[in-house]
mmCIF file of C-alpha atoms in Angstrom:
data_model
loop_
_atom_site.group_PDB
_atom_site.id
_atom_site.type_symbol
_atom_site.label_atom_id
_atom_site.label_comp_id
_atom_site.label_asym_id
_atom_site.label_seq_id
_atom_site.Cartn_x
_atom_site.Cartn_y
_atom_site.Cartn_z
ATOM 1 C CA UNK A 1 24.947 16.633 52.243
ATOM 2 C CA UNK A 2 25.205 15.783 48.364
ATOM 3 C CA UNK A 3 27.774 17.304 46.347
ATOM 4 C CA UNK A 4 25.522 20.804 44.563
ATOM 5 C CA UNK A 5 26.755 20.873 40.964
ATOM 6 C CA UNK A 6 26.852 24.413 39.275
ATOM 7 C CA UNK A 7 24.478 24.773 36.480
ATOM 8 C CA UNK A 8 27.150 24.602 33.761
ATOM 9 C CA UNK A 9 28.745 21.486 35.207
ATOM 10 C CA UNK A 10 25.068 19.741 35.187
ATOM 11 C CA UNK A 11 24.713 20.735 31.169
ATOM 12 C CA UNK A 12 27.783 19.019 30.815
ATOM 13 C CA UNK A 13 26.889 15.959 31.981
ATOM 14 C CA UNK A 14 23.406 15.682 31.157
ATOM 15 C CA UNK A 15 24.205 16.929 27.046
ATOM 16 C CA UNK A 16 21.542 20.225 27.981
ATOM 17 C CA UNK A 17 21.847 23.480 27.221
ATOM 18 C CA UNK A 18 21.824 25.462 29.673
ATOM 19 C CA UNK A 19 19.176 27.855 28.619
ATOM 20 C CA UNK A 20 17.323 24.444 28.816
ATOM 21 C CA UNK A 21 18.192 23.461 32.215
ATOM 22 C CA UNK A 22 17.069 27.310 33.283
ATOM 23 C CA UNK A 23 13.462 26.541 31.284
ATOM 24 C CA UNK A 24 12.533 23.204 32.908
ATOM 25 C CA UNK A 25 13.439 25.023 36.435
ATOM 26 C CA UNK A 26 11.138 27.945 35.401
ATOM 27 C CA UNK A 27 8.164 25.489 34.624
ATOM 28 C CA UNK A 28 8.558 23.697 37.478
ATOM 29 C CA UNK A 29 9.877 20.573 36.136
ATOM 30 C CA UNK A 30 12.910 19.929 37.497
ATOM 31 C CA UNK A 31 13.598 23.018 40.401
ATOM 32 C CA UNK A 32 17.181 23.521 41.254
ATOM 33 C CA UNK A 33 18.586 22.449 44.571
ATOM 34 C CA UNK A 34 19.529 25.434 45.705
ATOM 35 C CA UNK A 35 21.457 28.854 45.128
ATOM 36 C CA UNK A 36 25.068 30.155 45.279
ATOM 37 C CA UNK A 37 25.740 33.097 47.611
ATOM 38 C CA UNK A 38 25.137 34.858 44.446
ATOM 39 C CA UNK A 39 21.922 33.985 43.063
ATOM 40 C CA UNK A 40 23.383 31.082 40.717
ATOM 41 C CA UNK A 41 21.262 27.636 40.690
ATOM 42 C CA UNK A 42 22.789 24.770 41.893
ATOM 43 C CA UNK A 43 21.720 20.787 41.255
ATOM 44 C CA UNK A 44 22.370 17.818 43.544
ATOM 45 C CA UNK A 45 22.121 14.349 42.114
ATOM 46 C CA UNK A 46 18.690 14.162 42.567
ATOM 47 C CA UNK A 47 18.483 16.446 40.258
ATOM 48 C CA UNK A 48 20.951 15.474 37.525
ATOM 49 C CA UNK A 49 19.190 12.135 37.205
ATOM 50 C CA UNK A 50 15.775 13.925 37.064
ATOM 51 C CA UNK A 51 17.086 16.257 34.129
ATOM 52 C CA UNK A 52 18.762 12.835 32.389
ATOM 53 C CA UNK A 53 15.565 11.567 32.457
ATOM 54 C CA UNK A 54 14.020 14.718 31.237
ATOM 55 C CA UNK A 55 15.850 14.488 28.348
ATOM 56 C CA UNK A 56 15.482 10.938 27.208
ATOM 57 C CA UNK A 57 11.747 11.577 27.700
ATOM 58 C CA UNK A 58 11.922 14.348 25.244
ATOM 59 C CA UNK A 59 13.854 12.697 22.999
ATOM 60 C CA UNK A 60 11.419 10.299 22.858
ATOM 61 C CA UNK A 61 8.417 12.818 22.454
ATOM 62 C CA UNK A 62 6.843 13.293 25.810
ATOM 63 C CA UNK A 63 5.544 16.532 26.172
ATOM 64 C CA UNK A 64 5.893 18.914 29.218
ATOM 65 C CA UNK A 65 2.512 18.145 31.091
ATOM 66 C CA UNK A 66 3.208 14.527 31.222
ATOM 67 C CA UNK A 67 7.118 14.611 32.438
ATOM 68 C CA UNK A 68 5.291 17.060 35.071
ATOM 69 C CA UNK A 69 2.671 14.615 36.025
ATOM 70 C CA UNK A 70 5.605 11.524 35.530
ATOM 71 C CA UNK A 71 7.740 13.173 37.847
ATOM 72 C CA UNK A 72 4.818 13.852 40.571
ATOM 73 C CA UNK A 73 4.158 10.375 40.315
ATOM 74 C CA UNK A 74 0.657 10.882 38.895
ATOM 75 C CA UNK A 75 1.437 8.815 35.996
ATOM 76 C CA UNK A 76 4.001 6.075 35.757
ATOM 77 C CA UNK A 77 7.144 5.388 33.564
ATOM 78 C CA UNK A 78 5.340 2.131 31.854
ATOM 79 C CA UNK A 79 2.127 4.024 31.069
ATOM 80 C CA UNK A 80 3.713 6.953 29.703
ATOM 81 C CA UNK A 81 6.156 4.321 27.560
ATOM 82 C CA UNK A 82 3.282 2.650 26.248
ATOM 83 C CA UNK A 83 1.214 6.016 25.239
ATOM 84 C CA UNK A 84 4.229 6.976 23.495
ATOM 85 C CA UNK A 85 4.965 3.326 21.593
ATOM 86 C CA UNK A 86 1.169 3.436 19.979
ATOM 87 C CA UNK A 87 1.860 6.819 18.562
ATOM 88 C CA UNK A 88 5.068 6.132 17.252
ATOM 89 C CA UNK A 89 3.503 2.804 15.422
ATOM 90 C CA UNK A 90 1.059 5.162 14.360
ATOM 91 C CA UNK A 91 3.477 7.438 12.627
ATOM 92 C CA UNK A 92 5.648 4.242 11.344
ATOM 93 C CA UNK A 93 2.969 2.943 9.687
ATOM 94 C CA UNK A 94 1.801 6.300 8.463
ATOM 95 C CA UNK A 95 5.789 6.764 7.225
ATOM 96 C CA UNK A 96 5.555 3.507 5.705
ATOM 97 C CA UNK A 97 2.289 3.973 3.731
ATOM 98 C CA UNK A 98 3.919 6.759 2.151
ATOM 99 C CA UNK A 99 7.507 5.596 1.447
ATOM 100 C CA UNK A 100 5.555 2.469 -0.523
ATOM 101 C CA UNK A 101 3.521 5.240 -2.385
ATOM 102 C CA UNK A 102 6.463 7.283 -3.394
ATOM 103 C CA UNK A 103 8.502 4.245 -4.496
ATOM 104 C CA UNK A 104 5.524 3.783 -6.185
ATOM 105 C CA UNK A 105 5.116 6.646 -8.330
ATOM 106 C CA UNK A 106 8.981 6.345 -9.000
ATOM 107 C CA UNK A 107 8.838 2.860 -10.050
ATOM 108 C CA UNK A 108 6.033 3.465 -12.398
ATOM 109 C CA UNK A 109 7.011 7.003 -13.635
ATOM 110 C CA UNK A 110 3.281 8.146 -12.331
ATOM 111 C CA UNK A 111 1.384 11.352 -13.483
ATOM 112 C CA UNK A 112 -0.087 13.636 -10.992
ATOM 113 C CA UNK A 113 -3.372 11.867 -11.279
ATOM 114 C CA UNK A 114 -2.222 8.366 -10.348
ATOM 115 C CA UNK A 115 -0.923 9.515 -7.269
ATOM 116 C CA UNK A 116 -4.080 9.927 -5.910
ATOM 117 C CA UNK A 117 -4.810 6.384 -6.765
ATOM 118 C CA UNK A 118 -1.534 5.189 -5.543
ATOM 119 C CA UNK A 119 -2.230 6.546 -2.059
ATOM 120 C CA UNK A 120 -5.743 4.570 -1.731
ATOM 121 C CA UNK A 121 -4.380 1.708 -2.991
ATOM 122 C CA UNK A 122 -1.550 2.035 -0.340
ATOM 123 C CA UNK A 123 -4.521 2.967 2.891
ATOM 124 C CA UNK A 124 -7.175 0.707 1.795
ATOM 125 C CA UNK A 125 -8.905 -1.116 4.985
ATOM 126 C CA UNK A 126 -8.856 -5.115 5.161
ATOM 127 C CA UNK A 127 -12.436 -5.309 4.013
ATOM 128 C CA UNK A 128 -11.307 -2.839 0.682
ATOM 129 C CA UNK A 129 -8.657 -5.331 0.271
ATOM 130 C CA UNK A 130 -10.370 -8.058 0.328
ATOM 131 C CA UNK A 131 -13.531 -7.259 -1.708
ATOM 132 C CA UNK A 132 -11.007 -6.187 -4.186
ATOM 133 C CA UNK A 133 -9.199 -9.416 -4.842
ATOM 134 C CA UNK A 134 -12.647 -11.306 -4.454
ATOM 135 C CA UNK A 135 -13.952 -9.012 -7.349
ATOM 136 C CA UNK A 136 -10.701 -10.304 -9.698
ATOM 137 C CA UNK A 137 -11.717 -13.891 -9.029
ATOM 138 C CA UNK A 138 -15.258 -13.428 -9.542
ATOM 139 C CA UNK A 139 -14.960 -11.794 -12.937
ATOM 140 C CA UNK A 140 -12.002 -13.896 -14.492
ATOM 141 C CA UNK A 141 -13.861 -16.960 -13.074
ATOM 142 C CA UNK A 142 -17.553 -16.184 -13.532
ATOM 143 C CA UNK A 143 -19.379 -18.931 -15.721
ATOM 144 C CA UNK A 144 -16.610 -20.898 -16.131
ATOM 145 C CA UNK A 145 -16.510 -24.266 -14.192
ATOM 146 C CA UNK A 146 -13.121 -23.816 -12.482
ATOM 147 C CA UNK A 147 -14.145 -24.112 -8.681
ATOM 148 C CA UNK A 148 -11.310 -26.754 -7.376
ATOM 149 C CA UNK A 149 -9.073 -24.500 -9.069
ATOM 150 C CA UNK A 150 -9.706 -21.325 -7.048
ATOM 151 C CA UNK A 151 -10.352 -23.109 -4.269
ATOM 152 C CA UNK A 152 -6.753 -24.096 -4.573
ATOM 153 C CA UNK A 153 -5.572 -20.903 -5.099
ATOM 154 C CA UNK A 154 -7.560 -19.689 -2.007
ATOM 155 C CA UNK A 155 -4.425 -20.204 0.491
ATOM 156 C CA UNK A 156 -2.661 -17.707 -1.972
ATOM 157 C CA UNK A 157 -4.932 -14.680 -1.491
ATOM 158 C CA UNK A 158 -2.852 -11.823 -0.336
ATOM 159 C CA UNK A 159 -3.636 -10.679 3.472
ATOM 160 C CA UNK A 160 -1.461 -7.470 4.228
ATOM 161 C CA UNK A 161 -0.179 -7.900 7.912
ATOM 162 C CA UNK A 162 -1.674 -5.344 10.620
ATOM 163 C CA UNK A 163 2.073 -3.605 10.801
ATOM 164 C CA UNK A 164 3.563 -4.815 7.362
ATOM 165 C CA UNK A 165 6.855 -3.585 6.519
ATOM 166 C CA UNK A 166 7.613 -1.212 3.307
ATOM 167 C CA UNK A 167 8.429 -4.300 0.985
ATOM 168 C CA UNK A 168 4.917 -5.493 2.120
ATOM 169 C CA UNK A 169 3.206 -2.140 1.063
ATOM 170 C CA UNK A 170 5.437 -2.229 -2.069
ATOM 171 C CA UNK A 171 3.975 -5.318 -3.096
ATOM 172 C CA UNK A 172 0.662 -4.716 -2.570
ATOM 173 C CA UNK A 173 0.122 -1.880 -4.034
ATOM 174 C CA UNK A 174 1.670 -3.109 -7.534
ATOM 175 C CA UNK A 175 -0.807 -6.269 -7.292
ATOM 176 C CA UNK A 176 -4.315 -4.176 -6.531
ATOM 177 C CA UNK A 177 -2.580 -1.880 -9.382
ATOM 178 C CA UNK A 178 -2.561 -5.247 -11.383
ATOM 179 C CA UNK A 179 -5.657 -6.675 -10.604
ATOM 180 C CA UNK A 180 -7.633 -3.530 -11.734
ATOM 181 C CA UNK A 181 -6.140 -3.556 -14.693
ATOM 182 C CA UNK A 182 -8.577 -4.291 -17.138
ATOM 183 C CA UNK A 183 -5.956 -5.905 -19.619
ATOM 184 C CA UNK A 184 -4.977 -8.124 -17.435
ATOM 185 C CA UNK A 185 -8.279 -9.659 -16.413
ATOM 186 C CA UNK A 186 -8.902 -10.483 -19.780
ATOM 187 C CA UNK A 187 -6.059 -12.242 -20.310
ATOM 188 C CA UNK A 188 -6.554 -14.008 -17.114
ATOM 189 C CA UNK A 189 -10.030 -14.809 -18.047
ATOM 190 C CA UNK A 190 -9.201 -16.043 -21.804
ATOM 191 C CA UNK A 191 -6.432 -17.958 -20.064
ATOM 192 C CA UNK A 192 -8.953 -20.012 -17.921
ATOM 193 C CA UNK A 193 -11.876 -20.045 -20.980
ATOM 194 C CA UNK A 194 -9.230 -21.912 -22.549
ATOM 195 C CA UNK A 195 -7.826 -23.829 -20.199
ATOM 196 C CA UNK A 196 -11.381 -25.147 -18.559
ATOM 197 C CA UNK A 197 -13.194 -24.773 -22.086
ATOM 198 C CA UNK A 198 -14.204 -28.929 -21.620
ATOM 199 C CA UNK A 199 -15.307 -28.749 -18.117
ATOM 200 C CA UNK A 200 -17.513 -25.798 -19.295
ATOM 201 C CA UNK A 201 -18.863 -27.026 -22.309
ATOM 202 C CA UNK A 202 -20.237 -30.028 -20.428
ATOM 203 C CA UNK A 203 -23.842 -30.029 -19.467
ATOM 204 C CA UNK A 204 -24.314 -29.027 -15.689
ATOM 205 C CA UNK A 205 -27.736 -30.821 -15.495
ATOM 206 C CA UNK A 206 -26.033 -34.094 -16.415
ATOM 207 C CA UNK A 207 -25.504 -36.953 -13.707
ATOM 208 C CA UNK A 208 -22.880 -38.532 -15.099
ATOM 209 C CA UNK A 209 -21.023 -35.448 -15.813
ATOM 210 C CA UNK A 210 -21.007 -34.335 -12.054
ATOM 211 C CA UNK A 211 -19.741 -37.541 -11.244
ATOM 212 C CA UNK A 212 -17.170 -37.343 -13.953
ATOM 213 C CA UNK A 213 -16.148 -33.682 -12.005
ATOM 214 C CA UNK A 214 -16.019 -35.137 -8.611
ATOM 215 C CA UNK A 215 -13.487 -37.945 -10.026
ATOM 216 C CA UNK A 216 -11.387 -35.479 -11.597
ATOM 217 C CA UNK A 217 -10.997 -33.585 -8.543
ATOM 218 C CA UNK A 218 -10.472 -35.847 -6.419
ATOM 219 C CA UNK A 219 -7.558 -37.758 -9.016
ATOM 220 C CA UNK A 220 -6.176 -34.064 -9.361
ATOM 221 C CA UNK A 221 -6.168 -33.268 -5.324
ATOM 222 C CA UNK A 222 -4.497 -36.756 -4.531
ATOM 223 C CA UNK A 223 -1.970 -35.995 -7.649
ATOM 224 C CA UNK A 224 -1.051 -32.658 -5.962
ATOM 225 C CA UNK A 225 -0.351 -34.514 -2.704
ATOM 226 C CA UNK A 226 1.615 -37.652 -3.796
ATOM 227 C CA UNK A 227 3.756 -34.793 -6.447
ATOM 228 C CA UNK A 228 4.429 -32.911 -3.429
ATOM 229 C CA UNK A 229 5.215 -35.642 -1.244
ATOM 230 C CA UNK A 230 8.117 -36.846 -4.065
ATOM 231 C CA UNK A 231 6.206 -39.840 -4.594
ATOM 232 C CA UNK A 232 7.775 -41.461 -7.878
ATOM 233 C CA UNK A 233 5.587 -41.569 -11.067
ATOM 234 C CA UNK A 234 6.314 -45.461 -11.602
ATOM 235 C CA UNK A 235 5.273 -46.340 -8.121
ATOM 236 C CA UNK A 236 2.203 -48.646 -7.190
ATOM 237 C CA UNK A 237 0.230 -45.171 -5.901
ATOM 238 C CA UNK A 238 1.217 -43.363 -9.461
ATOM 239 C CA UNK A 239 -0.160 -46.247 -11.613
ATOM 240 C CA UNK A 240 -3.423 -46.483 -9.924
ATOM 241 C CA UNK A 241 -4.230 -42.751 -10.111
ATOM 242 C CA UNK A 242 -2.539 -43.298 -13.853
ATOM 243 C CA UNK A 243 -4.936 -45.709 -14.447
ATOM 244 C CA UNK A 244 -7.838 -44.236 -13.106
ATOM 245 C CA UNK A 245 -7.216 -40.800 -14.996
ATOM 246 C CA UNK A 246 -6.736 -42.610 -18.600
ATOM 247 C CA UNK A 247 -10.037 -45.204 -17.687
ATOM 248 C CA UNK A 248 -11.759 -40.909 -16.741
ATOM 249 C CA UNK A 249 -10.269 -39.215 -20.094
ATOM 250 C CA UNK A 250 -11.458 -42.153 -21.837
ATOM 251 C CA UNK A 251 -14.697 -41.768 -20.185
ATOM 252 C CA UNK A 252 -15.395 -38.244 -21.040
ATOM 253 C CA UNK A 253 -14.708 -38.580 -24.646
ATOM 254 C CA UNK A 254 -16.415 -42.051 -25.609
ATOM 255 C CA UNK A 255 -13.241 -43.707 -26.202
ATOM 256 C CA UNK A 256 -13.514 -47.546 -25.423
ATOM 257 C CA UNK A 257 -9.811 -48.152 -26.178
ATOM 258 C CA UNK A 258 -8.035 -47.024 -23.104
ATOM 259 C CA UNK A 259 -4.336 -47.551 -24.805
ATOM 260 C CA UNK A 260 -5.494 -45.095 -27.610
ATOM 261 C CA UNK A 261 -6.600 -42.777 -24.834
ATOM 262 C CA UNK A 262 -3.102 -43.578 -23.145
ATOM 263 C CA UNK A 263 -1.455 -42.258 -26.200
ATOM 264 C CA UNK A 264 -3.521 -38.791 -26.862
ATOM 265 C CA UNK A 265 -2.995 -38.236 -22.940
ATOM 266 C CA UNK A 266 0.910 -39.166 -23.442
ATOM 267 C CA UNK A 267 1.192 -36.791 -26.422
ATOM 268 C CA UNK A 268 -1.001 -33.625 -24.831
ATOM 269 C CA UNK A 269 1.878 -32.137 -22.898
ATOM 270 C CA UNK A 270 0.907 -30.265 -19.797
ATOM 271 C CA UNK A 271 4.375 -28.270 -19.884
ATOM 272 C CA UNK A 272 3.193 -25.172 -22.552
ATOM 273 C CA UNK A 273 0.182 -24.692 -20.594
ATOM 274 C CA UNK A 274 2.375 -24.732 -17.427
ATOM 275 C CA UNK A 275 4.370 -21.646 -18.937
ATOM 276 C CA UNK A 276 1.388 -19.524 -20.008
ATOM 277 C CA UNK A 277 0.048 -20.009 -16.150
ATOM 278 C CA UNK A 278 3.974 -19.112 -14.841
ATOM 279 C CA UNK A 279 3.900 -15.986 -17.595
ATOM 280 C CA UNK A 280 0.229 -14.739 -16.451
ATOM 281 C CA UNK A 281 -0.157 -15.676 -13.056
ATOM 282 C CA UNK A 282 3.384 -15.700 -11.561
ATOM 283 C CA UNK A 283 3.859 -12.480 -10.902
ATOM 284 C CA UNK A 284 0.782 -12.538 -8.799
ATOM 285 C CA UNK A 285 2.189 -15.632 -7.140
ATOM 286 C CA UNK A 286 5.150 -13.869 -6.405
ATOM 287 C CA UNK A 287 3.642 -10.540 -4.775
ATOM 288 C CA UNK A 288 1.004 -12.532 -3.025
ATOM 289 C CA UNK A 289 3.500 -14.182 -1.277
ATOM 290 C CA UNK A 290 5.182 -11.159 -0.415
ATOM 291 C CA UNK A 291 2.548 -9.638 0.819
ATOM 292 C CA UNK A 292 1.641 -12.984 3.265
ATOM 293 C CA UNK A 293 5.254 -12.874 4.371
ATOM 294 C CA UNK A 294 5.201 -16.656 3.126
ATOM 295 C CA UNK A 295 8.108 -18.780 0.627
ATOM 296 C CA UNK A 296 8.267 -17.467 -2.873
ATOM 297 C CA UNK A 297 5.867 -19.984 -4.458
ATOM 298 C CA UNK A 298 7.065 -22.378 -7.270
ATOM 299 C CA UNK A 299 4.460 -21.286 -9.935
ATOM 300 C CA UNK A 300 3.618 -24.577 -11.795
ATOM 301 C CA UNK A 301 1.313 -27.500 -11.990
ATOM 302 C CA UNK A 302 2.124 -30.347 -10.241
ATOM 303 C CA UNK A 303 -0.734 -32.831 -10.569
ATOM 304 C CA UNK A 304 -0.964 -32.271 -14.381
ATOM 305 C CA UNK A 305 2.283 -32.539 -14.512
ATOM 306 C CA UNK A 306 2.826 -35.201 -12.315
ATOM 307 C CA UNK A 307 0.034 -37.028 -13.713
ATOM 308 C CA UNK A 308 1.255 -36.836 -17.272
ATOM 309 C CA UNK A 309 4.707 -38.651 -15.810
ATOM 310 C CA UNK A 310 2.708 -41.336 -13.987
ATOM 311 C CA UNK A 311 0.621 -42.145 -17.245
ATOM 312 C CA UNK A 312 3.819 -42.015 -19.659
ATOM 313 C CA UNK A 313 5.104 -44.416 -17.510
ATOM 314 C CA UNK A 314 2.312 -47.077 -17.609
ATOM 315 C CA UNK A 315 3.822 -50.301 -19.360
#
């Protein structure tokens, strides 16, 4: 027969109280073994592992009922585990919405009526998300001819995980905060009137002008590749996509000598526009790719800049 352990010998070694041990045997979770001459409970092994796992179980949250119904094998160790894991991911993201919104309102000193706001930004489905940022691009973009542009920008759209972690919520929050600011689409907006203001001005009905469009896309998107690829402005590749960009400026302003148009590309330096893009739009680089758990972005341009190289370097 297996060793009965007094009552106070099983608290010790199961961490119970035993005014604990006494309640689980009164609700017919874990009985005792059997009794001492005198009326004192006694527990075999059987029963110290049962109360061990009693008390990991509620440790871990299980209620009463289903230890009961684990223990009479009606349910099993896996499915109880796995009720218990979706309600604590439930209560960790939960914890984690609101650690981001109370960083939050710290970070930003918020009155009592942003916090509101804070929170919604913070629980706001995929779909709120997304029509969100969509409704920034529409309205700094809208009218202005800058469609290869936010196409390329498309891979940089935030896209908040399904169990992101607080530095995820962090950043999110601040860029829907930014990109309902009002302020900050203008500038956004001016920034792109400006920096598009020839591509706009150009009539749409115009054949020649959507040909001139589809050439300067196409110039820009294989100047992005070869800049990325390291490919070195006085190469073979650089010149010809040199050339063909001077013999396209050229082109588009009625200028018939392409070494004068050479020049005026040579002396329009990409790098100040560069900036103003890195001081408007890097932050939102930056938190976007926080947010998609991707490499911190190097906010520039590399086909104008690359470009400018490649044609500075045409002998």
């Amino acid at each position: 027969m297996d060793e009965w352990l007094s009552i106070g010998d099983v608290a010790r070694r199961t961490g119970l109280s035993v005014s604990a041990i006494r309640f689980y045997a009164d609700e017919g979770i874990v009985a005792p073994a059997g009794y001492t001459g005198a009326g004192y409970r006694c527990y075999d092994a059987r029963g110290v592992a049962a109360l061990e796992l009693v008390r990991t179980l509620r440790d871990l949250g299980a209620g009463l009922e289903e230890i009961r119904r684990l223990l009479a094998d009606e349910i099993t160790v896996r499915d109880l585990a796995a009720a218990h894991l979706a309600l604590v991911e439930r209560q960790m993201g939960q914890l984690r919405t609101r650690r981001a919104v109370l960083r939050a309102v710290v970070r930003q000193d918020s009155e009592a009526g942003q916090v509101s706001l804070v929170h919604r930004l913070a629980s706001m489905s995929d779909d709120d998300r997304e029509q969100l940022v969509e409704e920034f691009w529409t309205e700094v973009t809208d009218g202005l001819d800058v469609r290869e542009f936010v196409d390329y920008l498309r891979p940089w759209r935030p896209r908040l995980p399904e169990d992101p972690t607080g530095e995820q919520l962090d950043a999110w929050i601040e860029l829907a905060d930014m990109v309902r600011d009002a302020g900050f689409r203008r500038a956004v907006r001016q920034y792109f009137g400006e920096t598009f203001a020839d591509a706009a001005d150009h009539g749409r009905d115009d054949p020649s002008t959507e040909a001139e469009v589809a050439e300067q896309v196409e110039i820009l998107a294989q100047a992005r590749a070869a800049s990325e690829a390291g490919v070195p402005v006085d190469s073979r590749e650089a010149r010809q996509l040199a050339t063909r960009w001077v013999a396209l400026a050229g082109s588009r302003c009625g200028e018939r000598d392409l070494t004068e148009v050479r020049r005026q590309v040579v002396a329009a330096d990409p790098e100040p526009q560069v900036a103003r893009h890195v001081a408007l739009l890097g932050r939102y680089h930056s938190l976007t790719a926080t947010i998609n758990g991707t490499p911190q972005p190097v906010v520039r341009a590399p086909a104008s800049t690359w470009l400018h190289a490649a044609v500075a370097a045409l002998t």
